[in-house]
Coordinates of N, CA and C in Angstrom, one line a residue:
M1 N 115.3 96.1 126.6 CA 114.4 95.0 127.0 C 113.7 94.4 125.8
K2 N 113.8 93.1 125.6 CA 113.2 92.4 124.5 C 111.7 92.3 124.7
R3 N 111.0 92.8 123.7 CA 109.5 92.7 123.8 C 109.0 91.6 122.9
S4 N 109.0 90.4 123.4 CA 108.5 89.3 122.7 C 107.7 88.4 123.6
A5 N 107.0 87.5 122.9 CA 106.2 86.5 123.7 C 105.8 85.4 122.7
E6 N 105.5 84.3 123.3 CA 105.0 83.1 122.6 C 103.8 82.5 123.3
L7 N 102.9 81.9 122.5 CA 101.6 81.4 123.1 C 101.2 80.2 122.3
E8 N 100.5 79.3 122.9 CA 99.9 78.2 122.3 C 98.5 78.0 122.8
R9 N 97.5 77.9 121.9 CA 96.1 77.8 122.3 C 95.6 76.5 121.6
K10 N 95.1 75.6 122.4 CA 94.6 74.3 121.9 C 93.2 74.1 122.4
T11 N 92.2 73.9 121.5 CA 90.9 73.6 121.9 C 90.4 72.5 121.0
N12 N 89.2 72.0 121.2 CA 88.6 71.0 120.3 C 88.4 71.5 118.9
E13 N 88.4 72.9 118.8 CA 88.1 73.5 117.5 C 89.3 74.1 116.8
T14 N 90.3 74.5 117.5 CA 91.5 75.1 116.9 C 92.8 74.7 117.6
Q15 N 93.9 74.8 116.9 CA 95.2 74.6 117.5 C 96.1 75.8 116.9
I16 N 96.5 76.7 117.7 CA 97.3 77.8 117.2 C 98.5 78.0 118.1
K17 N 99.7 78.1 117.4 CA 100.9 78.5 118.0 C 101.5 79.8 117.4
A18 N 101.9 80.7 118.3 CA 102.4 82.0 117.8 C 103.5 82.5 118.6
R19 N 104.4 83.2 118.0 CA 105.5 83.9 118.6 C 105.7 85.3 117.9
I20 N 105.9 86.3 118.7 CA 106.0 87.7 118.2 C 107.2 88.4 118.8
D21 N 107.8 89.2 118.0 CA 108.8 90.2 118.5 C 108.4 91.5 118.0
L22 N 108.0 92.4 118.9 CA 107.4 93.7 118.5 C 108.5 94.6 117.9
D23 N 109.7 94.4 118.2 CA 110.8 95.2 117.6 C 111.6 94.5 116.6
G24 N 110.9 94.0 115.6 CA 111.5 93.2 114.5 C 111.7 93.9 113.2
K25 N 111.7 93.2 112.2 CA 112.0 93.7 110.8 C 110.9 93.3 109.8
G26 N 109.8 92.8 110.4 CA 108.7 92.3 109.5 C 108.9 90.9 108.9
H27 N 109.8 90.2 109.5 CA 110.0 88.8 109.1 C 108.8 87.9 109.6
H28 N 108.3 87.0 108.8 CA 107.2 86.2 109.2 C 107.2 84.8 108.7
K29 N 106.5 84.0 109.5 CA 106.3 82.6 109.0 C 104.8 82.3 109.4
I30 N 103.9 82.5 108.4 CA 102.5 82.4 108.6 C 102.0 81.1 107.9
R31 N 101.3 80.3 108.7 CA 100.7 79.1 108.0 C 99.4 78.8 108.6
S32 N 98.3 78.9 107.8 CA 97.0 78.4 108.1 C 96.4 77.8 106.9
P33 N 95.3 77.1 107.0 CA 94.7 76.6 105.8 C 94.1 77.6 104.8
L34 N 94.1 78.9 105.2 CA 93.4 79.9 104.4 C 94.5 80.9 103.8
G35 N 94.7 80.7 102.5 CA 95.8 81.5 101.8 C 95.6 83.0 101.9
F36 N 94.3 83.4 101.7 CA 94.1 84.9 101.7 C 94.3 85.4 103.1
F37 N 93.9 84.7 104.2 CA 94.2 85.1 105.5 C 95.7 85.2 105.8
N38 N 96.4 84.2 105.4 CA 97.9 84.2 105.5 C 98.4 85.5 104.9
H39 N 98.0 85.9 103.7 CA 98.4 87.1 103.0 C 98.2 88.3 103.9
M40 N 97.0 88.4 104.5 CA 96.6 89.5 105.3 C 97.6 89.6 106.6
L41 N 97.8 88.5 107.2 CA 98.7 88.6 108.4 C 100.2 88.9 108.0
E42 N 100.6 88.5 106.8 CA 101.9 88.9 106.3 C 101.9 90.4 106.0
S43 N 100.9 91.0 105.5 CA 100.8 92.4 105.3 C 100.9 93.2 106.6
F44 N 100.2 92.7 107.6 CA 100.2 93.2 109.0 C 101.6 93.3 109.5
C45 N 102.4 92.1 109.4 CA 103.7 92.1 109.9 C 104.7 93.0 109.2
K46 N 104.6 93.0 107.8 CA 105.5 93.8 107.0 C 105.3 95.3 107.4
H47 N 104.1 95.8 107.5 CA 103.9 97.2 107.7 C 104.0 97.6 109.1
G48 N 103.9 96.6 110.1 CA 104.1 96.9 111.5 C 105.5 96.6 111.9
H49 N 106.3 96.0 111.1 CA 107.7 95.7 111.4 C 107.8 94.6 112.5
F50 N 106.8 93.8 112.6 CA 106.7 92.7 113.6 C 107.3 91.4 113.1
N51 N 108.1 90.8 113.8 CA 108.5 89.4 113.5 C 107.5 88.5 114.1
L52 N 106.8 87.7 113.2 CA 105.7 86.8 113.7 C 105.8 85.4 113.1
E53 N 105.7 84.4 114.0 CA 105.4 83.1 113.6 C 104.0 82.7 114.0
F54 N 103.2 82.3 113.1 CA 101.8 82.0 113.4 C 101.4 80.8 112.6
L55 N 101.1 79.7 113.4 CA 100.8 78.4 112.8 C 99.4 78.0 113.3
A56 N 98.4 77.9 112.5 CA 97.0 77.7 112.9 C 96.3 76.6 112.1
E57 N 95.6 75.8 112.8 CA 94.7 74.8 112.2 C 93.4 74.9 112.9
G58 N 92.3 74.5 112.1 CA 91.0 74.6 112.7 C 90.0 73.7 112.0
D59 N 88.8 73.6 112.6 CA 87.8 72.7 112.1 C 87.0 73.3 110.9
L60 N 87.7 73.4 109.8 CA 87.1 74.0 108.6 C 86.0 73.1 108.0
H61 N 85.8 71.9 108.5 CA 84.7 71.1 108.1 C 83.4 71.6 108.7
V62 N 83.5 72.5 109.7 CA 82.4 73.2 110.3 C 82.2 74.4 109.5
D63 N 83.1 75.4 109.7 CA 83.2 76.6 108.8 C 84.5 77.3 109.3
Q64 N 84.7 78.5 108.9 CA 86.0 79.2 109.2 C 85.9 80.0 110.5
H65 N 84.7 80.0 111.1 CA 84.5 81.0 112.3 C 85.5 80.7 113.4
H66 N 85.6 79.5 113.9 CA 86.4 79.2 115.0 C 87.9 79.6 114.8
L67 N 88.4 79.3 113.6 CA 89.8 79.6 113.2 C 90.1 81.0 113.2
I68 N 89.2 81.8 112.5 CA 89.4 83.2 112.4 C 89.2 84.0 113.7
E69 N 88.2 83.6 114.4 CA 88.0 84.3 115.7 C 89.1 84.0 116.7
D70 N 89.5 82.7 116.8 CA 90.6 82.4 117.7 C 91.9 83.0 117.3
S71 N 92.1 83.1 116.0 CA 93.3 83.8 115.5 C 93.4 85.2 116.0
G72 N 92.3 85.9 116.0 CA 92.2 87.3 116.5 C 92.5 87.3 118.0
L73 N 92.0 86.3 118.7 CA 92.2 86.2 120.2 C 93.7 86.0 120.4
V74 N 94.3 85.1 119.7 CA 95.7 84.8 119.9 C 96.6 86.0 119.6
L75 N 96.4 86.6 118.4 CA 97.2 87.7 118.0 C 97.1 88.9 119.0
G76 N 95.9 89.2 119.4 CA 95.8 90.2 120.4 C 96.4 89.9 121.7
R77 N 96.3 88.6 122.2 CA 96.9 88.2 123.5 C 98.4 88.2 123.4
I78 N 99.0 87.8 122.3 CA 100.4 87.7 122.3 C 101.1 89.1 122.3
I79 N 100.4 90.0 121.6 CA 100.9 91.4 121.7 C 100.7 92.0 123.1
H80 N 99.6 91.7 123.7 CA 99.4 92.1 125.1 C 100.5 91.6 126.0
E81 N 100.9 90.3 125.9 CA 101.9 89.8 126.7 C 103.3 90.3 126.4
A82 N 103.5 90.6 125.1 CA 104.9 91.1 124.7 C 105.1 92.5 125.3
L83 N 104.0 93.2 125.5 CA 104.1 94.6 126.0 C 104.4 94.7 127.4
G84 N 104.2 93.7 128.2 CA 104.5 93.7 129.6 C 103.6 94.8 130.3
D85 N 104.3 95.7 131.1 CA 103.5 96.7 131.9 C 103.3 98.0 131.0
R86 N 103.6 98.0 129.8 CA 103.4 99.1 128.9 C 104.2 100.4 129.1
R87 N 105.2 100.3 130.0 CA 106.0 101.5 130.3 C 106.6 102.1 129.1
G88 N 106.4 103.4 128.9 CA 107.1 104.1 127.8 C 106.5 104.0 126.4
I89 N 105.4 103.3 126.3 CA 104.8 103.2 124.9 C 103.9 104.4 124.6
N90 N 103.7 104.6 123.3 CA 102.8 105.7 122.9 C 101.4 105.4 123.4
R91 N 101.0 104.2 123.4 CA 99.7 103.7 123.8 C 98.6 103.9 122.6
T92 N 98.6 105.0 121.9 CA 97.7 105.1 120.8 C 98.4 105.2 119.5
G93 N 97.7 104.8 118.4 CA 98.2 104.9 117.1 C 97.1 104.9 116.1
F94 N 97.4 105.5 114.9 CA 96.4 105.5 113.9 C 97.0 105.5 112.5
F95 N 96.3 105.1 111.5 CA 96.9 105.2 110.1 C 95.8 105.2 109.1
V96 N 95.9 106.1 108.1 CA 95.0 106.1 107.0 C 95.8 105.6 105.8
F97 N 95.4 104.4 105.3 CA 96.2 103.7 104.3 C 95.4 103.7 102.9
P98 N 96.0 104.3 101.9 CA 95.3 104.3 100.6 C 95.9 103.1 99.8
M99 N 95.1 102.4 99.1 CA 95.5 101.3 98.2 C 94.7 101.4 96.9
D100 N 95.3 102.1 95.9 CA 94.6 102.4 94.7 C 93.3 103.2 95.0
E101 N 92.1 102.6 94.7 CA 90.9 103.3 94.9 C 90.3 103.1 96.3
A102 N 90.9 102.3 97.1 CA 90.4 102.0 98.5 C 91.2 102.9 99.5
L103 N 90.5 103.1 100.6 CA 91.1 103.9 101.7 C 90.6 103.3 103.0
A104 N 91.6 102.8 103.8 CA 91.3 102.3 105.2 C 91.7 103.2 106.3
V105 N 90.9 103.3 107.3 CA 91.3 104.1 108.5 C 91.2 103.1 109.7
V106 N 92.4 103.1 110.4 CA 92.4 102.2 111.6 C 93.1 103.1 112.7
A107 N 92.4 103.0 113.9 CA 93.0 103.7 115.1 C 92.9 102.7 116.3
V108 N 93.9 102.8 117.2 CA 93.9 101.9 118.3 C 94.4 102.6 119.5
D109 N 93.8 102.3 120.7 CA 94.2 102.8 122.0 C 94.4 101.6 122.9
I110 N 95.7 101.3 123.2 CA 95.9 100.1 124.1 C 95.9 100.6 125.5
G111 N 94.7 100.9 126.0 CA 94.5 101.5 127.3 C 93.8 100.7 128.3
G112 N 93.6 99.4 128.0 CA 93.0 98.5 129.0 C 91.5 98.4 128.9
R113 N 90.9 99.1 127.9 CA 89.4 99.1 127.8 C 89.1 98.6 126.4
P114 N 88.8 97.3 126.2 CA 88.5 96.8 124.9 C 87.2 97.3 124.4
Y115 N 87.2 97.7 123.1 CA 86.0 98.1 122.4 C 86.3 98.1 121.0
L116 N 85.3 97.6 120.2 CA 85.5 97.6 118.7 C 84.5 98.5 118.0
Q117 N 85.0 99.4 117.2 CA 84.1 100.2 116.3 C 84.5 99.7 114.9
Y118 N 83.5 99.1 114.2 CA 83.8 98.4 112.9 C 82.7 98.9 111.9
S119 N 83.2 99.5 110.8 CA 82.3 99.9 109.8 C 83.0 99.6 108.4
V120 N 82.7 98.4 107.9 CA 83.3 97.9 106.7 C 82.3 97.1 106.0
E121 N 82.2 97.3 104.7 CA 81.3 96.5 103.9 C 82.0 95.9 102.7
F122 N 81.7 94.7 102.3 CA 82.3 94.0 101.2 C 81.1 93.6 100.2
K123 N 81.4 93.6 98.9 CA 80.5 93.2 98.0 C 80.4 91.7 97.8
R124 N 81.5 91.0 98.1 CA 81.6 89.6 98.0 C 81.7 88.9 99.3
R125 N 81.1 87.8 99.5 CA 81.2 87.0 100.7 C 82.6 86.4 100.9
F126 N 83.2 86.0 99.8 CA 84.5 85.3 99.9 C 85.6 86.1 99.1
L127 N 86.7 86.3 99.7 CA 87.9 86.8 99.0 C 88.9 85.6 98.9
G128 N 89.1 85.0 97.7 CA 89.8 83.8 97.7 C 89.1 82.8 98.5
D129 N 89.8 82.3 99.5 CA 89.2 81.3 100.4 C 88.8 81.9 101.8
F130 N 88.8 83.2 101.9 CA 88.5 83.9 103.2 C 87.1 84.4 103.2
D131 N 86.4 84.1 104.3 CA 85.0 84.5 104.5 C 85.0 85.9 105.1
T132 N 84.6 86.9 104.3 CA 84.7 88.3 104.7 C 83.7 88.6 105.9
D133 N 82.7 87.8 106.1 CA 81.7 88.0 107.1 C 82.4 87.8 108.5
L134 N 83.6 87.2 108.5 CA 84.2 86.9 109.8 C 85.3 87.9 110.2
L135 N 85.5 88.9 109.4 CA 86.5 89.9 109.7 C 86.2 90.6 111.0
E136 N 84.9 91.0 111.2 CA 84.6 91.7 112.4 C 84.8 90.8 113.6
D137 N 84.6 89.5 113.5 CA 84.8 88.6 114.6 C 86.3 88.5 115.0
F138 N 87.2 88.6 113.9 CA 88.6 88.6 114.1 C 89.0 89.8 114.9
F139 N 88.5 91.0 114.5 CA 88.9 92.2 115.2 C 88.3 92.3 116.6
Y140 N 87.2 91.8 116.8 CA 86.6 91.8 118.1 C 87.5 91.0 119.1
G141 N 87.9 89.8 118.7 CA 88.7 89.0 119.5 C 90.1 89.6 119.7
F142 N 90.6 90.3 118.7 CA 91.9 91.0 118.8 C 91.8 92.1 119.8
S143 N 90.7 92.9 119.7 CA 90.6 94.1 120.7 C 90.4 93.6 122.1
V144 N 89.6 92.5 122.3 CA 89.4 92.0 123.7 C 90.7 91.6 124.3
Q145 N 91.5 90.8 123.6 CA 92.7 90.2 124.2 C 93.8 91.2 124.3
L146 N 93.8 92.2 123.4 CA 94.8 93.3 123.5 C 94.4 94.3 124.5
Q147 N 93.2 94.2 125.0 CA 92.6 95.2 125.9 C 92.7 96.6 125.3
A148 N 92.2 96.7 124.0 CA 92.4 97.9 123.3 C 91.1 98.4 122.7
N149 N 90.9 99.7 122.5 CA 89.9 100.3 121.8 C 90.3 100.3 120.3
L150 N 89.6 99.7 119.5 CA 90.0 99.5 118.1 C 88.9 100.0 117.2
A151 N 89.3 101.0 116.3 CA 88.3 101.5 115.3 C 88.8 101.1 113.9
V152 N 87.9 100.5 113.1 CA 88.3 100.0 111.7 C 87.2 100.6 110.8
R153 N 87.6 101.5 109.9 CA 86.7 102.1 109.0 C 87.1 102.0 107.5
M154 N 86.2 101.9 106.6 CA 86.5 101.8 105.2 C 85.6 102.9 104.5
P155 N 86.1 104.1 104.4 CA 85.2 105.2 103.8 C 84.8 104.9 102.4
Y156 N 85.7 104.3 101.6 CA 85.4 104.0 100.2 C 86.4 103.0 99.6
G157 N 85.9 102.4 98.5 CA 86.8 101.4 97.8 C 85.9 100.7 96.8
R158 N 86.5 100.2 95.8 CA 85.8 99.4 94.8 C 86.2 97.9 94.9
S159 N 87.5 97.7 94.9 CA 88.0 96.3 95.0 C 87.9 95.8 96.4
D160 N 87.2 94.7 96.6 CA 87.2 94.1 98.0 C 88.6 93.6 98.4
H161 N 89.4 93.1 97.5 CA 90.8 92.7 97.8 C 91.6 94.0 98.3
H162 N 91.5 95.1 97.6 CA 92.2 96.3 98.0 C 91.7 96.8 99.4
K163 N 90.4 96.7 99.6 CA 89.8 97.1 100.8 C 90.3 96.4 102.0
M164 N 90.3 95.0 101.9 CA 90.8 94.2 103.1 C 92.3 94.4 103.3
E165 N 93.0 94.4 102.2 CA 94.5 94.5 102.3 C 94.9 95.8 102.9
S166 N 94.2 96.9 102.5 CA 94.5 98.2 103.1 C 94.2 98.2 104.6
I167 N 93.2 97.5 105.0 CA 92.8 97.5 106.4 C 93.9 96.8 107.2
F168 N 94.5 95.7 106.7 CA 95.5 95.0 107.5 C 96.8 95.8 107.5
K169 N 97.1 96.5 106.4 CA 98.3 97.3 106.3 C 98.2 98.5 107.3
A170 N 97.0 99.1 107.3 CA 96.7 100.2 108.3 C 96.8 99.7 109.7
L171 N 96.3 98.5 110.0 CA 96.4 97.9 111.3 C 97.8 97.8 111.8
G172 N 98.7 97.2 110.9 CA 100.1 97.1 111.2 C 100.7 98.4 111.6
K173 N 100.4 99.5 110.8 CA 101.0 100.8 111.0 C 100.5 101.4 112.3
A174 N 99.2 101.2 112.6 CA 98.6 101.8 113.8 C 99.1 101.1 115.0
V175 N 99.2 99.8 115.0 CA 99.6 99.1 116.2 C 101.1 99.4 116.4
Q176 N 101.9 99.5 115.3 CA 103.3 99.8 115.4 C 103.5 101.1 116.1
M177 N 102.7 102.1 115.7 CA 102.8 103.4 116.4 C 102.4 103.4 117.8
A178 N 101.4 102.6 118.2 CA 100.9 102.5 119.6 C 101.9 101.8 120.5
V179 N 102.6 100.8 120.0 CA 103.5 100.0 120.8 C 104.9 100.6 120.9
S180 N 105.2 101.6 120.0 CA 106.5 102.2 119.9 C 106.8 103.0 121.2
I181 N 108.1 103.0 121.6 CA 108.5 103.7 122.8 C 108.4 105.2 122.5
N182 N 107.8 105.9 123.4 CA 107.6 107.4 123.3 C 109.0 108.1 123.5
P183 N 109.4 108.9 122.5 CA 110.7 109.6 122.6 C 110.8 110.6 123.7
A184 N 109.6 111.0 124.2 CA 109.6 112.0 125.3 C 110.0 111.4 126.6
G185 N 110.0 110.1 126.7 CA 110.4 109.4 127.9 C 109.3 109.3 128.9
I186 N 108.0 109.5 128.5 CA 106.9 109.3 129.4 C 106.8 107.9 129.9
D187 N 106.7 107.7 131.2 CA 106.7 106.4 131.8 C 105.4 105.6 131.5
I188 N 104.3 106.0 132.1 CA 103.0 105.4 131.9 C 102.1 106.4 131.3
P189 N 101.7 106.3 130.0 CA 100.9 107.3 129.3 C 99.4 107.2 129.8
S190 N 99.2 107.5 131.1 CA 97.8 107.5 131.6 C 97.8 108.3 132.9
T191 N 96.8 109.1 133.1 CA 96.6 109.9 134.3 C 96.4 108.9 135.5
K192 N 96.0 107.7 135.2 CA 95.7 106.7 136.3 C 97.0 106.1 136.8
G193 N 98.1 106.2 136.0 CA 99.4 105.6 136.4 C 99.5 104.1 136.1
I194 N 98.5 103.6 135.4 CA 98.6 102.2 135.0 C 97.7 102.0 133.8
I195 N 98.1 101.1 132.8 CA 97.3 100.9 131.7 C 97.2 99.4 131.3
N196 N 97.7 98.5 132.2 CA 97.6 97.1 131.8 C 96.7 96.3 132.7
N197 N 95.9 97.0 133.5 CA 95.0 96.3 134.4 C 93.7 95.9 133.6
D198 N 93.1 94.9 133.9 CA 92.0 94.4 133.1 C 90.7 95.2 133.2
W199 N 90.6 96.0 134.3 CA 89.3 96.6 134.4 C 89.3 98.1 135.0
N200 N 90.4 98.6 135.5 CA 90.3 99.9 136.2 C 90.8 101.0 135.5
N201 N 90.7 101.0 134.1 CA 91.2 102.1 133.3 C 90.1 103.0 132.8

């Protein structure tokens, strides 16, 4: 079964088109006005082995908030749709990713109950052209639309660049683990017998 989906979101604030293949090779076509953000999504794809096309535009004359938040919503939603009824997936995944002096910890449970635990601090407000203040908003939108419990931690690190990049690499690894098919052949990894309902998990 091919686990892929495509989505287009158009509002007065943003226009985003995306397509994902969960069982890919890490191929990507990422285009937004924010070069550093593009780099982060590329890292997510490479380390999660997802094929992703992601084309985004937004009202940067206001600020970056709408574009970054809506990108999180779209990325979470497209993975949600590609998973279908979640049959056979691991459901949970985690990764601890070192990048030189930085260490990122990301854990995810795609169990139908969105919640974000976020504990990351940056010394600089901007990394290249990316507003670090908006990273939490990106992950909040991602967790809500994926219907996942997401924990993002940064125990230590000196370079803000290394800190954010290690987070996205860890995210790719953690999500890849969660969406992978369980080799034990477990049908629905929940005592409730369902994990894709919006509210009863």
